[in-house]
Amino acid sequence: MTNTRTVELEGHIIDSGMMQQAMGIVMDLGGNFDIEEFDVGRQKDKTSYCRMSVSADDESDLQEILHELHQIGANLTDPVDAHVEPSPADQVVPVGFYSTTNHPTEVRYDGRWLPVEDIEMDCAIVVDPDAPDGPRAYTKVLNSVEEGDLVVTDEAGIRVKPPERPRDASGPFGFMQGGVSSERPSESLIGEVADALRETKEEGGNVLVVAGPALIHSGGGDALARLIREGYIDMISAGNGFATHDIERGLYGTSLGMDMETMEHPRKGHKHHIYTISEVIRAGGIESAVEEGLIKEGVMYECVKNDVPYVLAGSIRDDGPLPDTITDTIEAQNAIREQAHQADMVLMLSTLLHSVAVGNCLPSTAKTVCVDINPATVTQLLDRGSSQAIGMVTDIGTFVPTLAEKVLDESAE
């Protein structure tokens, strides 16, 4: 007996490749499809619509197909309520729970479509029918699920809307339609990123920078500090190493022991980073070290002076660490998550692990630019599900100063 369900796709489904992708999913998983309706948008600003029936010999095979189609934005046409089941215990979700994408999502509950709050990938959706302003739906990571939470299962009663890239070169990110490349003119691309950053701030949005130690090593620290001082950066997400080398540069003129002016390694320079950590611990933390005049310049100095919040997520390989570094993994994830949910634009600057960590918490509507000299960093970010990210393969020491110059100098004109 053949099992059949009907799905619909809407938007720029031809240009984005969604239509081709949907057909490929059905065929690759052993199913069949029949196009019941197909309306093609005939102008660039017009969308297309497709309704197709999808069938498979086995119900479990059909459910696998529907799950994969759902991930790319194909939604079931039958307007049924989502199925919810109470969590049997803390940190335990019902079998077959719906695992979220990072795309805008709605859940149908009691005949109403509820937007899912704080959407991010790989979470459960919890429905609260007794919220003060009426039923609401929101995401929870598995370790925060509580016994009795009403958790959504299956794909029925759920709508997913992946954001669409421009059909042509229009829009703030139309210039990077080709994905990851090291062969395009960097300066013009940086100019486009600068335009997008200024536009985000003009619209009242928040800009998050995810920074790695290489930014300091390569000489980009002063430019990032300037962007913070001028009000273009709202949050910093980094690790113990980034903050340590930024402060080390201000105290000793070195980064990981290398003199930033001469590029030489002074005597005992290899000890400067651990001396730095020791002095900040003695002061009681980064903010205290700034207030007492120990830290007088740099990215962390500007963060403190301009009330720009920062999250320093710890690692098992950290020296020290600095008192401000969050060493509890779950606590660090929650702090990163809080930043990510507030971000409208994210600059990921030469740090694979922190970029992936933040990318896992971002909604797909956040404009995300990942910059690294190693193309594998950007590729891994995209492979982990951050489909909204665009990549630039270039030297971070060139990118950040050029970005600051274009943002600040052109803003002054």
Coordinates of N, CA and C in Angstrom, one line a residue, residues 45 72 75 77 84 101 107 122 165 194 202 227 259 276 322 347 355 365-366 374 376 398 406:
D45 N 10.8 40.0 -9.1 CA 10.2 40.2 -7.8 C 9.0 39.3 -7.5
I72 N 14.3 21.9 4.2 CA 14.6 22.9 3.2 C 13.4 23.9 3.0
N75 N 6.6 22.4 3.2 CA 5.7 22.2 4.3 C 4.4 21.4 3.9
T77 N 0.6 20.5 3.5 CA -0.5 21.4 3.2 C -1.7 21.2 4.2
V84 N 1.9 17.4 20.5 CA 2.8 17.7 21.7 C 2.6 16.5 22.7
T101 N 15.4 23.4 12.8 CA 16.4 24.0 12.0 C 16.7 25.4 12.6
V107 N 4.5 27.0 14.7 CA 3.8 25.8 15.2 C 2.3 26.1 15.3
D122 N 18.9 22.4 16.2 CA 19.1 21.3 17.1 C 18.5 21.5 18.5
R165 N 18.2 34.1 -0.6 CA 19.2 35.0 -1.1 C 18.6 35.8 -2.3
A194 N 31.1 46.5 4.7 CA 31.1 47.8 5.5 C 29.7 48.4 5.3
E202 N 22.3 51.6 11.3 CA 21.3 52.6 11.0 C 19.9 52.1 11.3
L227 N 36.5 50.4 16.0 CA 35.1 50.1 15.7 C 34.2 50.1 16.9
D259 N 57.1 40.5 19.4 CA 57.0 42.0 19.4 C 56.2 42.4 18.2
T276 N 50.7 38.2 32.0 CA 49.4 39.0 31.7 C 48.3 38.5 32.5
L322 N 41.9 33.7 32.6 CA 41.5 35.0 33.1 C 40.3 34.8 34.0
L347 N 30.1 39.1 12.6 CA 31.4 39.0 11.9 C 32.2 37.9 12.6
S355 N 33.4 30.2 16.1 CA 32.5 30.5 15.0 C 31.4 29.4 14.9
T365 N 18.2 34.1 9.9 CA 18.0 35.5 9.5 C 19.1 36.4 9.9
A366 N 20.1 36.0 10.7 CA 21.2 36.9 11.1 C 22.2 36.9 9.9
N374 N 42.1 30.4 6.0 CA 41.9 29.0 5.7 C 40.5 28.7 5.2
A376 N 38.9 26.1 4.8 CA 38.2 25.0 5.5 C 37.4 25.5 6.7
T398 N 44.4 42.1 7.2 CA 44.1 43.1 6.1 C 42.6 43.4 6.2
K406 N 36.8 51.7 5.9 CA 35.7 52.0 5.0 C 34.4 52.4 5.8

